[in-house]
Tab-separated table of C-alpha atoms in Angstrom:
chain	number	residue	atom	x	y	z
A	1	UNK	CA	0.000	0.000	0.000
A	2	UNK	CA	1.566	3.113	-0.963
A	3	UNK	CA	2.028	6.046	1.898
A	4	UNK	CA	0.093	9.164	1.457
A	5	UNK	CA	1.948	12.134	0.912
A	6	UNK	CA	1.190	15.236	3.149
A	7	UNK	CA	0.300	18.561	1.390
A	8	UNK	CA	2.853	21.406	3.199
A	9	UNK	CA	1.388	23.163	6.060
A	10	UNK	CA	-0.208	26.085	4.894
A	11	UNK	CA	1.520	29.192	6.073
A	12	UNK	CA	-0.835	31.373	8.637
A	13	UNK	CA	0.184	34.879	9.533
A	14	UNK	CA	-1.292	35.399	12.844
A	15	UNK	CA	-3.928	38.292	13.349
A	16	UNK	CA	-3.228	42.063	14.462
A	17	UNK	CA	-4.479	42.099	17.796
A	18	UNK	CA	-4.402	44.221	21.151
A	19	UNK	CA	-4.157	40.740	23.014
A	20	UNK	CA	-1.560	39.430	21.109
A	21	UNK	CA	0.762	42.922	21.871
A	22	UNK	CA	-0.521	42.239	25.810
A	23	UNK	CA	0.896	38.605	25.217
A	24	UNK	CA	4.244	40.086	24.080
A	25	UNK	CA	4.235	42.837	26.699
A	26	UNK	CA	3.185	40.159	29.626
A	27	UNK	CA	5.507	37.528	28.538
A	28	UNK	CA	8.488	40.388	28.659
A	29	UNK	CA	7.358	41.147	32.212
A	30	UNK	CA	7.036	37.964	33.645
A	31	UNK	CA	10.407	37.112	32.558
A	32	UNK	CA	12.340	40.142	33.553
A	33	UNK	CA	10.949	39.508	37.027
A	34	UNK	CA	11.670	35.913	37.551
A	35	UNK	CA	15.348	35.059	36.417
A	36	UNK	CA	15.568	38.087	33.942
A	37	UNK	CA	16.893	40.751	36.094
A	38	UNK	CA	18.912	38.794	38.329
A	39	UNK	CA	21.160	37.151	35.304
A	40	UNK	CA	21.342	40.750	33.847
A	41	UNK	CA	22.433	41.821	37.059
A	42	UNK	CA	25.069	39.881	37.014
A	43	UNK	CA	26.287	39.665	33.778
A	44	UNK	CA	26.662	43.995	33.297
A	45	UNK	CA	28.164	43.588	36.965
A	46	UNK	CA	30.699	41.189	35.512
A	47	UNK	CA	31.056	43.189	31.999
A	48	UNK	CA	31.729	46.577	34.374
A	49	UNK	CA	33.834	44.638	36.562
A	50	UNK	CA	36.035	42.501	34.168
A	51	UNK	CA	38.278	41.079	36.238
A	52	UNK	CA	35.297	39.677	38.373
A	53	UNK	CA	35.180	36.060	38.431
A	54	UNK	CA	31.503	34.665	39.114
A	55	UNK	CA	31.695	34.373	42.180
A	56	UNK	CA	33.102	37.391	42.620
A	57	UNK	CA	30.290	39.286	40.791
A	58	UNK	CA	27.615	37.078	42.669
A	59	UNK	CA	29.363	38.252	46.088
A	60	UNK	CA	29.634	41.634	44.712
A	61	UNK	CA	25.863	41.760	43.928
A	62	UNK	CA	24.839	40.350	47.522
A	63	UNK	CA	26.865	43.103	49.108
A	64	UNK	CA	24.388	45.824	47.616
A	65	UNK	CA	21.418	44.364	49.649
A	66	UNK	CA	21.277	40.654	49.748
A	67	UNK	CA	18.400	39.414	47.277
A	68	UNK	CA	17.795	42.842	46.750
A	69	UNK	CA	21.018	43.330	45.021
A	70	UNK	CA	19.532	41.056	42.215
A	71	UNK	CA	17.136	43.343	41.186
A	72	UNK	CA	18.491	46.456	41.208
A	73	UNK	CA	17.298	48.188	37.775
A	74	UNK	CA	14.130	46.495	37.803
A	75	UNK	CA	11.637	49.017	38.721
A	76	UNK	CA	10.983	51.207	36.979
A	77	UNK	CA	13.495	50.849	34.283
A	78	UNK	CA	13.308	46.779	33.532
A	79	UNK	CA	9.752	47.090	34.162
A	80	UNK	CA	8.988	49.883	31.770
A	81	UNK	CA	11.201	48.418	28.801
A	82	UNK	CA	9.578	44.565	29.622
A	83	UNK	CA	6.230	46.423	29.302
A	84	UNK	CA	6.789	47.815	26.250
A	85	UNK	CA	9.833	46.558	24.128
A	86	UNK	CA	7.865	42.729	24.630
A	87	UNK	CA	5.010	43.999	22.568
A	88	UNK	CA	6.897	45.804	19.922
A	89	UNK	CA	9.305	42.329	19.279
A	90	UNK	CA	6.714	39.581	19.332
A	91	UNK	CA	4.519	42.140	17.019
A	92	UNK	CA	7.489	43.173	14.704
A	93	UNK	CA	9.005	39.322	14.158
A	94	UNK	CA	5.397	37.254	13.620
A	95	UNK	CA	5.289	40.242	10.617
A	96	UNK	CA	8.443	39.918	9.152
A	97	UNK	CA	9.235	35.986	10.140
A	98	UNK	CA	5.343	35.586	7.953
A	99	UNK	CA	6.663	37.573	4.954
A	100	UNK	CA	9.943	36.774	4.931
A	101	UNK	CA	8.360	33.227	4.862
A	102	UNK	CA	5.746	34.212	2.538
A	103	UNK	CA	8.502	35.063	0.211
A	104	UNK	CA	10.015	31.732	-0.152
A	105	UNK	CA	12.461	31.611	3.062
A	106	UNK	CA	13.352	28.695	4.890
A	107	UNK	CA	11.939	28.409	8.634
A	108	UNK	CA	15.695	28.933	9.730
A	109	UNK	CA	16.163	32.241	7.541
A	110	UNK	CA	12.586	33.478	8.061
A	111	UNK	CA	13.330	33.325	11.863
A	112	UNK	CA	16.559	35.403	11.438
A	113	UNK	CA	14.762	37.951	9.309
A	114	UNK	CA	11.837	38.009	12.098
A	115	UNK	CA	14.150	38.196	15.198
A	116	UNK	CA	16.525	41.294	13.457
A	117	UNK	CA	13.358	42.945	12.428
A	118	UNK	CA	11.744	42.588	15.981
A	119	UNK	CA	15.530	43.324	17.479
A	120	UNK	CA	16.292	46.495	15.588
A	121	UNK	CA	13.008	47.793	16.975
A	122	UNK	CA	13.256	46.905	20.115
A	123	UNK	CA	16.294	48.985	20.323
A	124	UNK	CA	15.133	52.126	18.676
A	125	UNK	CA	11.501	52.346	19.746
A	126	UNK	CA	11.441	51.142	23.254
A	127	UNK	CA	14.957	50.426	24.848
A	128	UNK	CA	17.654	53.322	24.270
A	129	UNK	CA	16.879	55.093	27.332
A	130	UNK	CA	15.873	51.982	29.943
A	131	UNK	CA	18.660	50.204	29.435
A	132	UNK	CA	20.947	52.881	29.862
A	133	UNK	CA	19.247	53.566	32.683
A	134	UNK	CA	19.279	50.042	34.514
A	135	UNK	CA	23.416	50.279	34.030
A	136	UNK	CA	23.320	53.439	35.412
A	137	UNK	CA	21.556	51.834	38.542
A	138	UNK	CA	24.015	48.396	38.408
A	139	UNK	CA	27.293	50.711	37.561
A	140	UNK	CA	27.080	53.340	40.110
A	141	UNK	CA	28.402	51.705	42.809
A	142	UNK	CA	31.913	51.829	41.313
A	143	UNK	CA	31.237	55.453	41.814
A	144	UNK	CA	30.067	54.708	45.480
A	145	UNK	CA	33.365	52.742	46.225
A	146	UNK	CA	35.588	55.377	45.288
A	147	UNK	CA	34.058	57.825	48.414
A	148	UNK	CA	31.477	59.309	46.913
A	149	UNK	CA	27.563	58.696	47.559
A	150	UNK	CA	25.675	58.069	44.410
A	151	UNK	CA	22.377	60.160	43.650
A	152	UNK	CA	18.997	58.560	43.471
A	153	UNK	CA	17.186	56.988	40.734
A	154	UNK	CA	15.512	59.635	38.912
A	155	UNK	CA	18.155	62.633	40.157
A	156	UNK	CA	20.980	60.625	38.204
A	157	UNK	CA	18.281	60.638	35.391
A	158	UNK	CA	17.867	64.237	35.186
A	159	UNK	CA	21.165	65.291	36.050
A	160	UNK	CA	22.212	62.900	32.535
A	161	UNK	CA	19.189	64.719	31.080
A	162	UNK	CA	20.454	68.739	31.619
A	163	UNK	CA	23.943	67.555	30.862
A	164	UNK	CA	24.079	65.786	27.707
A	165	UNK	CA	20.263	66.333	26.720
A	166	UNK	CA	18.303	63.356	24.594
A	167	UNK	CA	21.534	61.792	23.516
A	168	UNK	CA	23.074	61.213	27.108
A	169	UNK	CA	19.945	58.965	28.208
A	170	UNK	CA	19.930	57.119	24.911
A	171	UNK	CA	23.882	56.623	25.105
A	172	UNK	CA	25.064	53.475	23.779
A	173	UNK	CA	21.686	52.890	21.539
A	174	UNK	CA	23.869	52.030	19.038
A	175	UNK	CA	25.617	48.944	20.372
A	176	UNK	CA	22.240	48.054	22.344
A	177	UNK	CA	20.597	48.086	18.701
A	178	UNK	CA	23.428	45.567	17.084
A	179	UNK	CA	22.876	43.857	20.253
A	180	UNK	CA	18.996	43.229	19.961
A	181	UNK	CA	19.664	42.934	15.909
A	182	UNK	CA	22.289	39.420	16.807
A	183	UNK	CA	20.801	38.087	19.901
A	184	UNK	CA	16.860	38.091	18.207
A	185	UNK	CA	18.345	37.420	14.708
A	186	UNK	CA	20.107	34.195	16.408
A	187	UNK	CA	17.585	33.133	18.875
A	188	UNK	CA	14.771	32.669	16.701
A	189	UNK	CA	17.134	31.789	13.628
A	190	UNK	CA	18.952	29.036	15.685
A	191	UNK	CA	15.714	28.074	17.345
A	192	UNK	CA	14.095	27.314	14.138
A	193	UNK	CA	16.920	25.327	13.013
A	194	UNK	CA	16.500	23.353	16.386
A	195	UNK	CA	13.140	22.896	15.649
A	196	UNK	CA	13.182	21.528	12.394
A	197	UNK	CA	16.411	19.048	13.746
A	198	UNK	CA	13.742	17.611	16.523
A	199	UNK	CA	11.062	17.261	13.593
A	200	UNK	CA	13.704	15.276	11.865
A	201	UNK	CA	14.772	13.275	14.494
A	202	UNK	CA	11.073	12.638	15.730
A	203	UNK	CA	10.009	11.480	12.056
A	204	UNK	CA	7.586	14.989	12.025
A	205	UNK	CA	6.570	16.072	9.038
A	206	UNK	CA	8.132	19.744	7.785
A	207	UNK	CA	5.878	22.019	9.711
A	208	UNK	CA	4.439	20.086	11.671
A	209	UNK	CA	3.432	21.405	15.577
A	210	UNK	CA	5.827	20.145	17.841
A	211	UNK	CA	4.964	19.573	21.408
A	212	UNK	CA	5.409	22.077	24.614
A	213	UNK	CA	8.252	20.263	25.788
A	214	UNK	CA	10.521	20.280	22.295
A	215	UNK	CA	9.497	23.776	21.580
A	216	UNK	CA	11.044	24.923	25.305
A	217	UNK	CA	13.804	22.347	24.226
A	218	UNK	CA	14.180	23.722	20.800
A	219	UNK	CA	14.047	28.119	22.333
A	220	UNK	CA	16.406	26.805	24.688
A	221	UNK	CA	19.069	25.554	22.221
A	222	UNK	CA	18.710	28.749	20.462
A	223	UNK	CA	18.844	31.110	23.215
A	224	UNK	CA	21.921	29.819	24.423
A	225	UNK	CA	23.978	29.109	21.009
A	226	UNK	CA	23.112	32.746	20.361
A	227	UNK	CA	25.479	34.559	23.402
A	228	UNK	CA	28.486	34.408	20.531
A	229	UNK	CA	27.770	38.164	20.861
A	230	UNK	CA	28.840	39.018	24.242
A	231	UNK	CA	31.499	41.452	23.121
A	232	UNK	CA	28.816	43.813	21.869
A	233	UNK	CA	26.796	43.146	24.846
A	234	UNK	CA	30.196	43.986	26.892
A	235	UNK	CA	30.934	47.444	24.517
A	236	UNK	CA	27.493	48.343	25.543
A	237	UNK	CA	27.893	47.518	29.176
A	238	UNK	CA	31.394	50.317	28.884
A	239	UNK	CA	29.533	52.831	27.309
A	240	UNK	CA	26.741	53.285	29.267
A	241	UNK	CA	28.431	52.795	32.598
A	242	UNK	CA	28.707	55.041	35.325
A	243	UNK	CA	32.355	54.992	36.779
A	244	UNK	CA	34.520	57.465	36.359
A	245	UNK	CA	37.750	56.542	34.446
A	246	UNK	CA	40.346	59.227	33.238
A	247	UNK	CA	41.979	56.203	31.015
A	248	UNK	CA	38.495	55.753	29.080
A	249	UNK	CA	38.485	57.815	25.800
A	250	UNK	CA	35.822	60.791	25.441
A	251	UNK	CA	32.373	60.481	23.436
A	252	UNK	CA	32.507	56.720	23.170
A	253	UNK	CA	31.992	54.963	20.079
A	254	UNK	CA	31.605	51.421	19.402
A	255	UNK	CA	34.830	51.785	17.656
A	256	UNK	CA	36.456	53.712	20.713
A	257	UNK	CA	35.318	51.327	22.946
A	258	UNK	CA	36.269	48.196	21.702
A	259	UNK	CA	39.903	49.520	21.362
A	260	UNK	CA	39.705	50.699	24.896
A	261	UNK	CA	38.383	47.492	26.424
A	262	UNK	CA	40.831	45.733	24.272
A	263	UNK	CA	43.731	47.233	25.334
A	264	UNK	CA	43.129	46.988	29.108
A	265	UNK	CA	41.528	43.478	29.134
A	266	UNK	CA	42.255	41.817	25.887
A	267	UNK	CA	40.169	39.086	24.059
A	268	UNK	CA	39.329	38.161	27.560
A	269	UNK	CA	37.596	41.362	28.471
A	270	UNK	CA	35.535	40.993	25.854
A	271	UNK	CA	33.492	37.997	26.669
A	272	UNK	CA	33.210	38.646	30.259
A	273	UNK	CA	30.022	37.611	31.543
A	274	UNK	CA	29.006	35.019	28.900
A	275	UNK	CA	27.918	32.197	31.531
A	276	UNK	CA	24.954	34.369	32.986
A	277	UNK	CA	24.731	35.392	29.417
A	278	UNK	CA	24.404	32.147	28.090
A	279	UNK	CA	22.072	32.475	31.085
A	280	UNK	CA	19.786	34.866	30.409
A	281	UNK	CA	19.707	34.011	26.418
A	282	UNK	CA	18.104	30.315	27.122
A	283	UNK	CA	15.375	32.275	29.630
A	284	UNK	CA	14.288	35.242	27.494
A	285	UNK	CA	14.531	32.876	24.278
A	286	UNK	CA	11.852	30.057	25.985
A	287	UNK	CA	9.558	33.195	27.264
A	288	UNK	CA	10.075	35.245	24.170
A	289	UNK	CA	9.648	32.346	21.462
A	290	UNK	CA	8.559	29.295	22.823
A	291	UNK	CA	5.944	30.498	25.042
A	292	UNK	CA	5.027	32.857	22.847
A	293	UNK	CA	4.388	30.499	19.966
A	294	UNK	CA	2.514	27.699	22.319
């Protein structure tokens, strides 16, 4: 008896709908406030502090309040961004991952095209300013452990506001924007691929639904593989932090500051931080993707 063959899924592009950009936006939050903030935490603490081990960084962390120290940032900087920069990338990918699809892509390229679509908006609609904010908040304390007692919350925000204007609270937008362009590009790129490699290895057909349990597997293959850019993340870290350091060069550029962190911390320096990273990548990749998608 001869098998029957399966017509290809039909490709769906899922409806424009306030719920769906709640979904996003919810999804963001409940991440950021579970393991989310405590892994970034760590991981800008470690990128500030470079020759941190991690331990070191964890110890460093506890000694700014205990638990507390964890979650320093998170309101109402992480909280504002999650709130907002979740809606605008689950809304900005399911567009572009459906067209690029609709276009003739693979699953694997249609994800990258959906993640860097989602990422590069992220960056410049939502995140500039909360994310240099929430390093301000995790970098200070180098300034507090030189003598001097750091300002509040919102009086560092306006005294960066009447010094350097607009620019000064989106500083580093740049790098946070190739940032969210790689690590969304990869995650749902790489998680595609992983998806389609448990289809294979399951005997599923090519679109096929997979279950809960491979989809968290597959977003949490992807979100991992994808930290091979913790040098930007670690540029960005440098340019948005708040110590004072006559050996750092003037108005920062990517450029500038990869020669600077470079030269006093080598290829090292660079990728410090990439365990909570690697982290952080598997979490916001299962929230982002997998639960988004189930």
């Amino acid at each position: 008896m001869s098998s029957v063959i399966q017509p290809p899924a039909k490709l769906e592009k899922k409806p424009i709908k306030f719920s769906n950009l709640l979904l996003g936006a919810s999804l963001n939050m409940f991440e950021v406030t579970t393991l989310g903030q405590p892994l970034e935490v760590v991981k800008t603490t470690m990128a500030a502090n470079r020759s941190d081990s991690f331990g070191k960084a964890l110890t460093r962390v506890w000694g700014r309040g205990g638990v507390a120290g964890y979650y320093q940032g998170l309101i109402p900087w992480a909280w504002i961004e999650a709130s907002t920069k979740g809606a605008v990338l689950l809304f900005v990918a399911s567009e572009a991952e459906y067209y690029a699809k609709a276009a003739g892509a693979s699953d694997f390229v249609g994800g990258i095209s959906g993640g860097m679509a989602g990422g590069v908006a992220q960056a410049y609609a939502t995140m500039g300013f909360c994310t240099c904010m929430k390093t301000v908040e995790i970098t200070k304390h180098k300034l507090a452990a030189t003598g001097v007692k750091p300002p509040g919350t919102f009086e560092t925000f306006m005294d960066i506001y009447r010094k350097e204007g607009i620019r000064g609270i989106n500083r580093g937008v740049n790098a946070v924007a190739i940032r969210q362009t790689t690590n969304w590009g990869s995650r749902f790129g790489l998680s595609r691929l992983a998806e389609q490699g448990i289809r294979n290895v399951t005997g599923k057909e090519d679109g096929q639904r997979l279950g809960n349990f491979e989809k968290i597997l597959a977003s949490g293959l992807g979100g991992g593989l994808s930290a091979w850019n913790q040098p930007i993340e670690v540029i960005r870290v440098e340019m948005q932090s708040k110590a004072d350091d006559p050996n750092r060069p003037k108005n920062l550029t990517v450029g500038k500051t990869l020669r600077y962190i470079y030269s006093t911390s080598g290829i090292k320096g660079l990728y410090r931080g990439v365990a909570p990273r690697i982290g952080l990548g598997v979490w916001q990749t299962i929230c982002m993707v997998a639960f988004g998608d189930l």
